PDB file of C-alpha atoms and ligand atoms in Angstrom:
ATOM      1  CA  UNK P 176      59.418 -60.258 204.125  1.00 91.00           C
ATOM      2  CA  UNK P 177      59.457 -63.760 205.590  1.00 98.00           C
ATOM      3  CA  UNK P 178      56.206 -65.004 207.093  1.00 98.00           C
ATOM      4  CA  UNK P 179      54.933 -67.768 209.342  1.00 98.00           C
ATOM      5  CA  UNK P 180      51.169 -68.054 209.121  1.00 98.00           C
ATOM      6  CA  UNK P 181      49.112 -70.301 211.386  1.00 98.00           C
ATOM      7  CA  UNK P 182      45.424 -71.063 210.962  1.00 98.00           C
ATOM      8  CA  UNK P 183      42.792 -73.684 211.640  1.00 97.00           C
ATOM      9  CA  UNK P 184      41.192 -75.139 208.520  1.00 98.00           C
ATOM     10  CA  UNK P 185      38.865 -78.026 207.681  1.00 96.00           C
ATOM     11  CA  UNK P 186      36.109 -76.790 209.970  1.00 95.00           C
ATOM     12  CA  UNK P 187      38.630 -75.879 212.681  1.00 96.00           C
ATOM     13  CA  UNK P 188      39.878 -79.472 212.965  1.00 97.00           C
ATOM     14  CA  UNK P 189      43.216 -79.203 211.164  1.00 98.00           C
ATOM     15  CA  UNK P 190      46.135 -76.988 212.130  1.00 98.00           C
ATOM     16  CA  UNK P 191      47.723 -75.378 209.063  1.00 98.00           C
ATOM     17  CA  UNK P 192      51.103 -73.640 209.041  1.00 98.00           C
ATOM     18  CA  UNK P 193      52.435 -71.850 205.977  1.00 98.00           C
ATOM     19  CA  UNK P 194      55.997 -70.560 205.880  1.00 98.00           C
ATOM     20  CA  UNK P 195      57.791 -68.397 203.372  1.00 98.00           C
ATOM     21  CA  UNK P 196      61.390 -67.835 204.405  1.00 98.00           C
ATOM     22  CA  UNK P 197      63.462 -66.895 201.390  1.00 98.00           C
ATOM     23  CA  UNK P 198      65.262 -64.104 203.292  1.00 98.00           C
ATOM     24  CA  UNK P 199      66.223 -66.499 206.109  1.00 98.00           C
ATOM     25  CA  UNK P 200      67.757 -69.021 203.720  1.00 98.00           C
ATOM     26  CA  UNK P 201      69.489 -66.276 201.748  1.00 98.00           C
ATOM     27  CA  UNK P 202      71.052 -64.992 204.998  1.00 97.00           C
ATOM     28  CA  UNK P 203      72.244 -68.532 205.770  1.00 97.00           C
ATOM     29  CA  UNK P 204      73.662 -68.737 202.249  1.00 97.00           C
ATOM     30  CA  UNK P 205      75.624 -65.501 202.717  1.00 96.00           C
ATOM     31  CA  UNK P 206      76.888 -66.437 206.200  1.00 95.00           C
ATOM     32  CA  UNK P 207      78.072 -69.902 205.147  1.00 96.00           C
ATOM     33  CA  UNK P 208      78.741 -69.340 201.419  1.00 96.00           C
ATOM     34  CA  UNK P 209      76.343 -72.177 200.725  1.00 97.00           C
ATOM     35  CA  UNK P 210      76.299 -73.979 197.412  1.00 97.00           C
ATOM     36  CA  UNK P 211      72.930 -74.382 195.698  1.00 97.00           C
ATOM     37  CA  UNK P 212      72.634 -77.893 197.108  1.00 97.00           C
ATOM     38  CA  UNK P 213      73.649 -76.626 200.555  1.00 97.00           C
ATOM     39  CA  UNK P 214      70.855 -74.054 200.361  1.00 98.00           C
ATOM     40  CA  UNK P 215      68.350 -76.714 199.356  1.00 98.00           C
ATOM     41  CA  UNK P 216      69.297 -78.974 202.265  1.00 98.00           C
ATOM     42  CA  UNK P 217      69.823 -76.403 205.020  1.00 98.00           C
ATOM     43  CA  UNK P 218      66.895 -74.299 203.751  1.00 98.00           C
ATOM     44  CA  UNK P 219      64.413 -77.162 204.090  1.00 98.00           C
ATOM     45  CA  UNK P 220      65.598 -77.992 207.609  1.00 98.00           C
ATOM     46  CA  UNK P 221      65.426 -74.296 208.587  1.00 98.00           C
ATOM     47  CA  UNK P 222      61.813 -74.269 207.386  1.00 98.00           C
ATOM     48  CA  UNK P 223      60.894 -77.444 209.305  1.00 98.00           C
ATOM     49  CA  UNK P 224      62.454 -76.240 212.560  1.00 98.00           C
ATOM     50  CA  UNK P 225      60.850 -72.797 212.120  1.00 98.00           C
ATOM     51  CA  UNK P 226      57.529 -74.659 211.991  1.00 98.00           C
ATOM     52  CA  UNK P 227      58.310 -76.452 215.253  1.00 98.00           C
ATOM     53  CA  UNK P 228      59.419 -73.220 216.942  1.00 98.00           C
ATOM     54  CA  UNK P 229      56.234 -71.477 215.795  1.00 98.00           C
ATOM     55  CA  UNK P 230      54.291 -73.957 217.915  1.00 97.00           C
ATOM     56  CA  UNK P 231      56.292 -73.480 221.125  1.00 96.00           C
ATOM     57  CA  UNK P 232      54.098 -72.089 223.871  1.00 94.00           C
ATOM     58  CA  UNK P 233      56.622 -70.689 226.354  1.00 95.00           C
ATOM     59  CA  UNK P 234      58.983 -67.777 225.743  1.00 95.00           C
ATOM     60  CA  UNK P 235      61.863 -69.883 227.096  1.00 95.00           C
ATOM     61  CA  UNK P 236      61.187 -72.625 224.553  1.00 96.00           C
ATOM     62  CA  UNK P 237      63.793 -73.699 222.016  1.00 96.00           C
ATOM     63  CA  UNK P 238      64.317 -76.518 219.546  1.00 97.00           C
ATOM     64  CA  UNK P 239      67.223 -78.014 217.669  1.00 97.00           C
ATOM     65  CA  UNK P 240      67.313 -80.667 214.966  1.00 98.00           C
ATOM     66  CA  UNK P 241      70.484 -82.463 213.918  1.00 98.00           C
ATOM     67  CA  UNK P 242      70.880 -84.726 210.915  1.00 98.00           C
ATOM     68  CA  UNK P 243      73.797 -87.111 211.224  1.00 98.00           C
ATOM     69  CA  UNK P 244      73.646 -88.963 207.941  1.00 98.00           C
ATOM     70  CA  UNK P 245      76.007 -90.630 205.510  1.00 98.00           C
ATOM     71  CA  UNK P 246      75.339 -88.035 202.808  1.00 98.00           C
ATOM     72  CA  UNK P 247      77.817 -85.814 200.975  1.00 98.00           C
ATOM     73  CA  UNK P 248      76.992 -82.703 203.028  1.00 98.00           C
ATOM     74  CA  UNK P 249      77.922 -84.243 206.379  1.00 98.00           C
ATOM     75  CA  UNK P 250      76.096 -83.293 209.564  1.00 98.00           C
ATOM     76  CA  UNK P 251      73.481 -80.580 209.456  1.00 98.00           C
ATOM     77  CA  UNK P 252      72.126 -78.738 212.469  1.00 98.00           C
ATOM     78  CA  UNK P 253      69.405 -76.109 212.881  1.00 98.00           C
ATOM     79  CA  UNK P 254      68.308 -74.426 216.096  1.00 97.00           C
ATOM     80  CA  UNK P 255      65.732 -71.828 216.929  1.00 97.00           C
ATOM     81  CA  UNK P 256      63.545 -70.419 219.655  1.00 97.00           C
ATOM     82  CA  UNK P 257      60.088 -69.157 220.557  1.00 97.00           C
ATOM     83  CA  UNK P 258      60.881 -65.786 218.977  1.00 97.00           C
ATOM     84  CA  UNK P 259      61.586 -67.507 215.650  1.00 98.00           C
ATOM     85  CA  UNK P 260      65.242 -66.537 215.705  1.00 97.00           C
ATOM     86  CA  UNK P 261      66.713 -69.335 213.617  1.00 98.00           C
ATOM     87  CA  UNK P 262      70.241 -70.459 212.812  1.00 97.00           C
ATOM     88  CA  UNK P 263      71.870 -73.431 211.197  1.00 97.00           C
ATOM     89  CA  UNK P 264      75.041 -74.967 209.828  1.00 97.00           C
ATOM     90  CA  UNK P 265      76.121 -77.790 207.549  1.00 97.00           C
ATOM     91  CA  UNK P 266      79.502 -79.559 207.688  1.00 97.00           C
ATOM     92  CA  UNK P 267      80.227 -78.997 204.013  1.00 97.00           C
ATOM     93  CA  UNK P 268      78.584 -75.738 202.924  1.00 97.00           C
ATOM     94  CA  UNK P 269      80.107 -76.077 199.428  1.00 97.00           C
ATOM     95  CA  UNK P 270      78.631 -79.561 198.887  1.00 97.00           C
ATOM     96  CA  UNK P 271      78.064 -80.326 195.218  1.00 96.00           C
ATOM     97  CA  UNK P 272      76.457 -83.321 193.543  1.00 97.00           C
ATOM     98  CA  UNK P 273      75.169 -83.842 190.025  1.00 96.00           C
ATOM     99  CA  UNK P 274      71.459 -83.091 189.739  1.00 95.00           C
ATOM    100  CA  UNK P 275      69.015 -85.978 189.717  1.00 94.00           C
ATOM    101  CA  UNK P 276      66.096 -85.650 187.266  1.00 93.00           C
ATOM    102  CA  UNK P 277      66.889 -81.942 186.975  1.00 92.00           C
ATOM    103  CA  UNK P 278      66.599 -81.361 190.759  1.00 94.00           C
ATOM    104  CA  UNK P 279      69.215 -80.838 193.462  1.00 96.00           C
ATOM    105  CA  UNK P 280      69.888 -84.226 195.052  1.00 97.00           C
ATOM    106  CA  UNK P 281      69.023 -83.272 198.644  1.00 97.00           C
ATOM    107  CA  UNK P 282      68.585 -86.908 199.726  1.00 97.00           C
ATOM    108  CA  UNK P 283      72.168 -87.727 198.701  1.00 98.00           C
ATOM    109  CA  UNK P 284      73.359 -84.604 200.538  1.00 98.00           C
ATOM    110  CA  UNK P 285      71.633 -85.645 203.793  1.00 98.00           C
ATOM    111  CA  UNK P 286      72.079 -89.413 203.472  1.00 98.00           C
ATOM    112  CA  UNK P 287      69.778 -92.392 203.804  1.00 96.00           C
ATOM    113  CA  UNK P 288      71.529 -93.939 206.787  1.00 98.00           C
ATOM    114  CA  UNK P 289      71.977 -92.168 210.097  1.00 98.00           C
ATOM    115  CA  UNK P 290      69.801 -90.317 212.559  1.00 98.00           C
ATOM    116  CA  UNK P 291      67.645 -87.255 213.011  1.00 98.00           C
ATOM    117  CA  UNK P 292      67.808 -86.007 216.596  1.00 98.00           C
ATOM    118  CA  UNK P 293      65.402 -83.368 217.845  1.00 97.00           C
ATOM    119  CA  UNK P 294      65.856 -81.651 221.195  1.00 97.00           C
ATOM    120  CA  UNK P 295      62.707 -79.853 222.241  1.00 95.00           C
ATOM    121  CA  UNK P 296      62.969 -77.624 225.279  1.00 95.00           C
ATOM    122  CA  UNK P 297      59.471 -76.422 226.067  1.00 91.00           C
ATOM    123  CA  UNK P 298      60.881 -74.084 228.674  1.00 86.00           C
ATOM    124  CA  UNK P 299      59.350 -75.622 231.781  1.00 82.00           C
ATOM    125  CA  UNK P 300      60.359 -79.296 231.912  1.00 78.00           C
ATOM    126  CA  UNK P 301      63.332 -81.447 231.068  1.00 89.00           C
ATOM    127  CA  UNK P 302      64.067 -81.141 227.349  1.00 93.00           C
ATOM    128  CA  UNK P 303      62.513 -83.913 225.276  1.00 93.00           C
ATOM    129  CA  UNK P 304      64.998 -85.735 223.052  1.00 95.00           C
ATOM    130  CA  UNK P 305      63.640 -87.697 220.101  1.00 95.00           C
ATOM    131  CA  UNK P 306      65.858 -89.782 217.834  1.00 96.00           C
ATOM    132  CA  UNK P 307      64.735 -91.313 214.574  1.00 96.00           C
ATOM    133  CA  UNK P 308      66.640 -93.427 212.048  1.00 97.00           C
ATOM    134  CA  UNK P 309      66.822 -91.834 208.624  1.00 98.00           C
ATOM    135  CA  UNK P 310      64.904 -93.615 205.893  1.00 96.00           C
ATOM    136  CA  UNK P 311      65.173 -91.702 202.637  1.00 96.00           C
ATOM    137  CA  UNK P 312      67.162 -88.507 203.148  1.00 97.00           C
ATOM    138  CA  UNK P 313      64.145 -86.550 201.871  1.00 97.00           C
ATOM    139  CA  UNK P 314      63.754 -83.765 204.456  1.00 98.00           C
ATOM    140  CA  UNK P 315      59.935 -83.550 204.244  1.00 98.00           C
ATOM    141  CA  UNK P 316      59.653 -87.323 204.651  1.00 97.00           C
ATOM    142  CA  UNK P 317      62.130 -87.456 207.521  1.00 98.00           C
ATOM    143  CA  UNK P 318      60.240 -84.830 209.542  1.00 98.00           C
ATOM    144  CA  UNK P 319      56.881 -86.439 208.753  1.00 97.00           C
ATOM    145  CA  UNK P 320      58.311 -89.735 210.011  1.00 96.00           C
ATOM    146  CA  UNK P 321      59.865 -88.102 213.060  1.00 97.00           C
ATOM    147  CA  UNK P 322      56.517 -86.611 214.094  1.00 96.00           C
ATOM    148  CA  UNK P 323      54.701 -89.910 213.621  1.00 96.00           C
ATOM    149  CA  UNK P 324      57.254 -92.013 215.509  1.00 95.00           C
ATOM    150  CA  UNK P 325      58.715 -89.704 218.128  1.00 92.00           C
ATOM    151  CA  UNK P 326      56.034 -87.141 218.876  1.00 90.00           C
ATOM    152  CA  UNK P 327      53.161 -89.450 217.868  1.00 90.00           C
ATOM    153  CA  UNK P 328      51.406 -86.617 216.103  1.00 92.00           C
ATOM    154  CA  UNK P 329      50.548 -87.217 212.460  1.00 95.00           C
ATOM    155  CA  UNK P 330      51.989 -84.169 210.711  1.00 97.00           C
ATOM    156  CA  UNK P 331      52.579 -83.788 206.993  1.00 98.00           C
ATOM    157  CA  UNK P 332      55.461 -81.634 205.760  1.00 98.00           C
ATOM    158  CA  UNK P 333      55.874 -80.229 202.256  1.00 98.00           C
ATOM    159  CA  UNK P 334      59.181 -78.340 202.172  1.00 98.00           C
ATOM    160  CA  UNK P 335      60.418 -76.452 199.131  1.00 98.00           C
ATOM    161  CA  UNK P 336      63.428 -74.442 198.010  1.00 97.00           C
ATOM    162  CA  UNK P 337      64.655 -72.984 194.750  1.00 97.00           C
ATOM    163  CA  UNK P 338      67.966 -71.385 193.946  1.00 96.00           C
ATOM    164  CA  UNK P 339      69.191 -69.282 191.085  1.00 92.00           C
ATOM    165  CA  UNK P 340      72.730 -68.092 190.388  1.00 85.00           C
ATOM    166  CA  UNK P 341      73.992 -68.851 193.926  1.00 88.00           C
ATOM    167  CA  UNK P 342      71.057 -67.086 195.558  1.00 96.00           C
ATOM    168  CA  UNK P 343      67.965 -68.438 197.223  1.00 97.00           C
ATOM    169  CA  UNK P 344      65.042 -67.647 194.909  1.00 97.00           C
ATOM    170  CA  UNK P 345      62.292 -69.235 196.978  1.00 98.00           C
ATOM    171  CA  UNK P 346      61.953 -71.192 200.198  1.00 98.00           C
ATOM    172  CA  UNK P 347      58.911 -72.271 202.096  1.00 98.00           C
ATOM    173  CA  UNK P 348      56.763 -75.015 203.453  1.00 98.00           C
ATOM    174  CA  UNK P 349      53.240 -76.152 204.168  1.00 98.00           C
ATOM    175  CA  UNK P 350      52.497 -78.266 207.250  1.00 98.00           C
ATOM    176  CA  UNK P 351      49.187 -79.802 208.303  1.00 98.00           C
ATOM    177  CA  UNK P 352      48.373 -81.559 211.545  1.00 98.00           C
ATOM    178  CA  UNK P 353      44.933 -82.898 212.534  1.00 97.00           C
ATOM    179  CA  UNK P 354      43.851 -81.818 216.010  1.00 96.00           C
ATOM    180  CA  UNK P 355      42.924 -84.633 218.416  1.00 94.00           C
ATOM    181  CA  UNK P 356      39.530 -86.038 217.449  1.00 94.00           C
ATOM    182  CA  UNK P 357      39.564 -84.527 213.928  1.00 96.00           C
ATOM    183  CA  UNK P 358      36.999 -86.141 211.646  1.00 97.00           C
ATOM    184  CA  UNK P 359      38.045 -88.307 208.745  1.00 96.00           C
ATOM    185  CA  UNK P 360      36.140 -86.002 206.453  1.00 97.00           C
ATOM    186  CA  UNK P 361      38.224 -82.968 207.494  1.00 97.00           C
ATOM    187  CA  UNK P 362      41.473 -84.945 207.220  1.00 97.00           C
ATOM    188  CA  UNK P 363      40.583 -86.133 203.720  1.00 97.00           C
ATOM    189  CA  UNK P 364      39.432 -82.722 202.533  1.00 97.00           C
ATOM    190  CA  UNK P 365      42.508 -80.830 203.741  1.00 98.00           C
ATOM    191  CA  UNK P 366      44.773 -83.728 202.734  1.00 98.00           C
ATOM    192  CA  UNK P 367      43.532 -83.430 199.162  1.00 98.00           C
ATOM    193  CA  UNK P 368      44.454 -79.755 199.021  1.00 98.00           C
ATOM    194  CA  UNK P 369      47.846 -80.523 200.588  1.00 98.00           C
ATOM    195  CA  UNK P 370      48.496 -83.129 197.868  1.00 98.00           C
ATOM    196  CA  UNK P 371      47.803 -80.777 194.973  1.00 98.00           C
ATOM    197  CA  UNK P 372      50.602 -81.154 192.436  1.00 97.00           C
ATOM    198  CA  UNK P 373      50.728 -77.371 191.996  1.00 98.00           C
ATOM    199  CA  UNK P 374      51.110 -76.676 195.751  1.00 98.00           C
ATOM    200  CA  UNK P 375      54.680 -75.426 195.349  1.00 98.00           C
ATOM    201  CA  UNK P 376      53.832 -73.169 192.411  1.00 98.00           C
ATOM    202  CA  UNK P 377      50.918 -71.639 194.314  1.00 98.00           C
ATOM    203  CA  UNK P 378      53.086 -71.001 197.372  1.00 98.00           C
ATOM    204  CA  UNK P 379      55.722 -69.412 195.175  1.00 97.00           C
ATOM    205  CA  UNK P 380      53.237 -67.002 193.636  1.00 97.00           C
ATOM    206  CA  UNK P 381      51.476 -65.831 196.786  1.00 97.00           C
ATOM    207  CA  UNK P 382      52.484 -64.488 200.175  1.00 97.00           C
ATOM    208  CA  UNK P 383      51.849 -66.975 202.981  1.00 98.00           C
ATOM    209  CA  UNK P 384      48.717 -65.231 204.215  1.00 97.00           C
ATOM    210  CA  UNK P 385      47.039 -65.087 200.803  1.00 98.00           C
ATOM    211  CA  UNK P 386      48.046 -68.702 200.199  1.00 98.00           C
ATOM    212  CA  UNK P 387      46.431 -69.848 203.464  1.00 98.00           C
ATOM    213  CA  UNK P 388      43.226 -67.991 202.639  1.00 98.00           C
ATOM    214  CA  UNK P 389      42.898 -68.766 198.946  1.00 98.00           C
ATOM    215  CA  UNK P 390      44.262 -72.298 198.736  1.00 98.00           C
ATOM    216  CA  UNK P 391      43.144 -73.693 202.106  1.00 98.00           C
ATOM    217  CA  UNK P 392      40.191 -71.411 202.802  1.00 97.00           C
ATOM    218  CA  UNK P 393      41.666 -70.183 206.088  1.00 97.00           C
ATOM    219  CA  UNK P 394      39.691 -67.408 207.740  1.00 94.00           C
ATOM    220  CA  UNK P 395      41.260 -66.357 211.028  1.00 94.00           C
ATOM    221  CA  UNK P 396      44.993 -66.538 211.014  1.00 97.00           C
ATOM    222  CA  UNK P 397      48.061 -65.304 212.848  1.00 97.00           C
ATOM    223  CA  UNK P 398      51.178 -64.048 211.128  1.00 98.00           C
ATOM    224  CA  UNK P 399      54.721 -63.672 212.479  1.00 98.00           C
ATOM    225  CA  UNK P 400      58.117 -62.812 211.043  1.00 98.00           C
ATOM    226  CA  UNK P 401      60.968 -65.309 211.493  1.00 98.00           C
ATOM    227  CA  UNK P 402      64.616 -64.238 211.273  1.00 97.00           C
ATOM    228  CA  UNK P 403      67.985 -65.829 210.675  1.00 97.00           C
ATOM    229  CA  UNK P 404      69.754 -64.658 213.796  1.00 95.00           C
ATOM    230  CA  UNK P 405      72.422 -66.255 215.934  1.00 93.00           C
ATOM    231  CA  UNK P 406      72.247 -65.950 219.706  1.00 88.00           C
ATOM    232  CA  UNK P 407      75.984 -66.131 220.312  1.00 92.00           C
ATOM    233  CA  UNK P 408      77.903 -63.302 221.947  1.00 92.00           C
ATOM    234  CA  UNK P 409      81.363 -62.610 223.271  1.00 94.00           C
ATOM    235  CA  UNK P 410      80.023 -63.070 226.814  1.00 93.00           C
ATOM    236  CA  UNK P 411      78.582 -66.481 225.914  1.00 91.00           C
ATOM    237  CA  UNK P 412      81.815 -67.718 224.326  1.00 92.00           C
ATOM    238  CA  UNK P 413      83.733 -66.360 227.290  1.00 93.00           C
ATOM    239  CA  UNK P 414      81.625 -68.547 229.604  1.00 92.00           C
ATOM    240  CA  UNK P 415      82.183 -71.569 227.374  1.00 91.00           C
ATOM    241  CA  UNK P 416      85.943 -70.982 227.447  1.00 93.00           C
ATOM    242  CA  UNK P 417      85.939 -70.532 231.216  1.00 93.00           C
ATOM    243  CA  UNK P 418      84.402 -73.977 231.562  1.00 93.00           C
ATOM    244  CA  UNK P 419      87.656 -75.445 230.178  1.00 93.00           C
ATOM    245  CA  UNK P 420      89.487 -74.188 233.259  1.00 94.00           C
ATOM    246  CA  UNK P 421      92.375 -71.770 233.664  1.00 94.00           C
ATOM    247  CA  UNK P 422      95.211 -74.262 233.091  1.00 94.00           C
ATOM    248  CA  UNK P 423      93.813 -75.356 229.739  1.00 93.00           C
ATOM    249  CA  UNK P 424      93.336 -71.759 228.573  1.00 94.00           C
ATOM    250  CA  UNK P 425      96.874 -70.764 229.653  1.00 95.00           C
ATOM    251  CA  UNK P 426      98.103 -73.714 227.619  1.00 93.00           C
ATOM    252  CA  UNK P 427      96.199 -72.533 224.535  1.00 92.00           C
ATOM    253  CA  UNK P 428      97.651 -69.028 224.986  1.00 94.00           C
ATOM    254  CA  UNK P 429     101.167 -70.462 225.159  1.00 93.00           C
ATOM    255  CA  UNK P 430     100.710 -72.060 221.750  1.00 91.00           C
ATOM    256  CA  UNK P 431      99.272 -69.155 219.738  1.00 88.00           C
ATOM    257  CA  UNK P 432      99.341 -66.099 221.985  1.00 92.00           C
ATOM    258  CA  UNK P 433      95.553 -65.958 221.593  1.00 94.00           C
ATOM    259  CA  UNK P 434      92.464 -68.124 221.758  1.00 95.00           C
ATOM    260  CA  UNK P 435      90.055 -68.134 218.884  1.00 93.00           C
ATOM    261  CA  UNK P 436      86.510 -69.302 219.586  1.00 92.00           C
ATOM    262  CA  UNK P 437      84.404 -69.898 216.514  1.00 91.00           C
ATOM    263  CA  UNK P 438      80.601 -69.930 216.308  1.00 92.00           C
ATOM    264  CA  UNK P 439      79.723 -72.318 213.494  1.00 90.00           C
ATOM    265  CA  UNK P 440      76.161 -70.999 213.198  1.00 93.00           C
ATOM    266  CA  UNK P 441      77.127 -67.463 212.178  1.00 91.00           C
ATOM    267  CA  UNK P 442      80.777 -67.990 211.203  1.00 89.00           C
ATOM    268  CA  UNK P 443      81.973 -65.433 213.727  1.00 91.00           C
ATOM    269  CA  UNK P 444      85.378 -65.612 215.402  1.00 93.00           C
ATOM    270  CA  UNK P 445      85.802 -64.332 218.942  1.00 95.00           C
ATOM    271  CA  UNK P 446      89.436 -63.762 219.864  1.00 96.00           C
ATOM    272  CA  UNK P 447      90.651 -63.758 223.454  1.00 96.00           C
ATOM    273  CA  UNK P 448      94.115 -62.661 224.633  1.00 95.00           C
ATOM    274  CA  UNK P 449      96.111 -63.089 227.813  1.00 94.00           C
ATOM    275  CA  UNK P 450      94.531 -60.049 229.463  1.00 95.00           C
ATOM    276  CA  UNK P 451      91.080 -61.529 228.780  1.00 94.00           C
ATOM    277  CA  UNK P 452      92.051 -64.789 230.462  1.00 94.00           C
ATOM    278  CA  UNK P 453      93.502 -62.865 233.415  1.00 94.00           C
ATOM    279  CA  UNK P 454      90.235 -60.993 233.732  1.00 92.00           C
ATOM    280  CA  UNK P 455      88.095 -64.172 233.466  1.00 91.00           C
ATOM    281  CA  UNK P 456      89.724 -65.818 236.437  1.00 90.00           C
ATOM    282  CA  UNK P 457      90.253 -62.657 238.458  1.00 87.00           C
ATOM    283  CA  UNK P 458      86.508 -62.091 238.294  1.00 60.00           C
ATOM    284  CA  UNK P 459      85.791 -65.794 238.903  1.00 53.00           C
ATOM    285  CA  UNK P 460      87.801 -65.536 242.131  1.00 54.00           C
ATOM    286  CA  UNK P 461      85.833 -62.458 243.178  1.00 52.00           C
ATOM    287  CA  UNK P 462      82.527 -64.217 242.632  1.00 54.00           C
ATOM    288  CA  UNK P 463      83.644 -67.224 244.666  1.00 47.00           C
TER     289      UNK P 463
HETATM  290 ZN1   ZN X 201      76.913 -67.242 216.343  1.00 75.84          ZN
END
């Protein structure tokens, strides 16, 4: 089962988050028919945004991150909420590139030029929008940079994914963030563990909770289960369509006899017919 584990380490001065989310990335792979490279790219961004959502404090909170880069995969977007219901999409789910040094070339899939935009809605104020220029296309580096520049919180990301025979074999991440006033000693000590060359192998072998305890010496920790789950519904798409106005919808009906609304996060089509449009505006008139 997927896990998000949070703990304080380094004498309580460093926030540690450990995520294992193979099932989430596998669900994304099935929904979008992702290539191995697509899984590597979208999987890492799903992990990073899951981390951000795990630190939302209000039930109304939600976060989205959009990569608009010049890479082969096109734009990539992931969104999620306080309840760790995550979803994502990539322009070209079948993206393929030759491997580089035996690894999927995620940086070339994302691109080195472009932007990472994060919209953070904490649930009680205006959403905060942070935009960062891409620098390397490496997802861990881009989020580390985003946190330093836009949120001004030093946060280190180590994001991993592995695929085998068109399936996600492993996905996860380790994030550390010093609390305000953390001592240099704690930062160095936890930073050394974070930089272990076998970090990925250890995370692969253990569940997130055991990993936090055994590798980072975490004592008290909290554990939650994230899910790949879209929040779209027929009612939601109906509202979106209504915002186009009756004339526009009648026009669309004239062309095809039906209106197809597509949710790109879960690849679901919602089809509306003339009687649905009649009902939309009949009810709209009643409400007015
Ligand atoms: Zn959907």
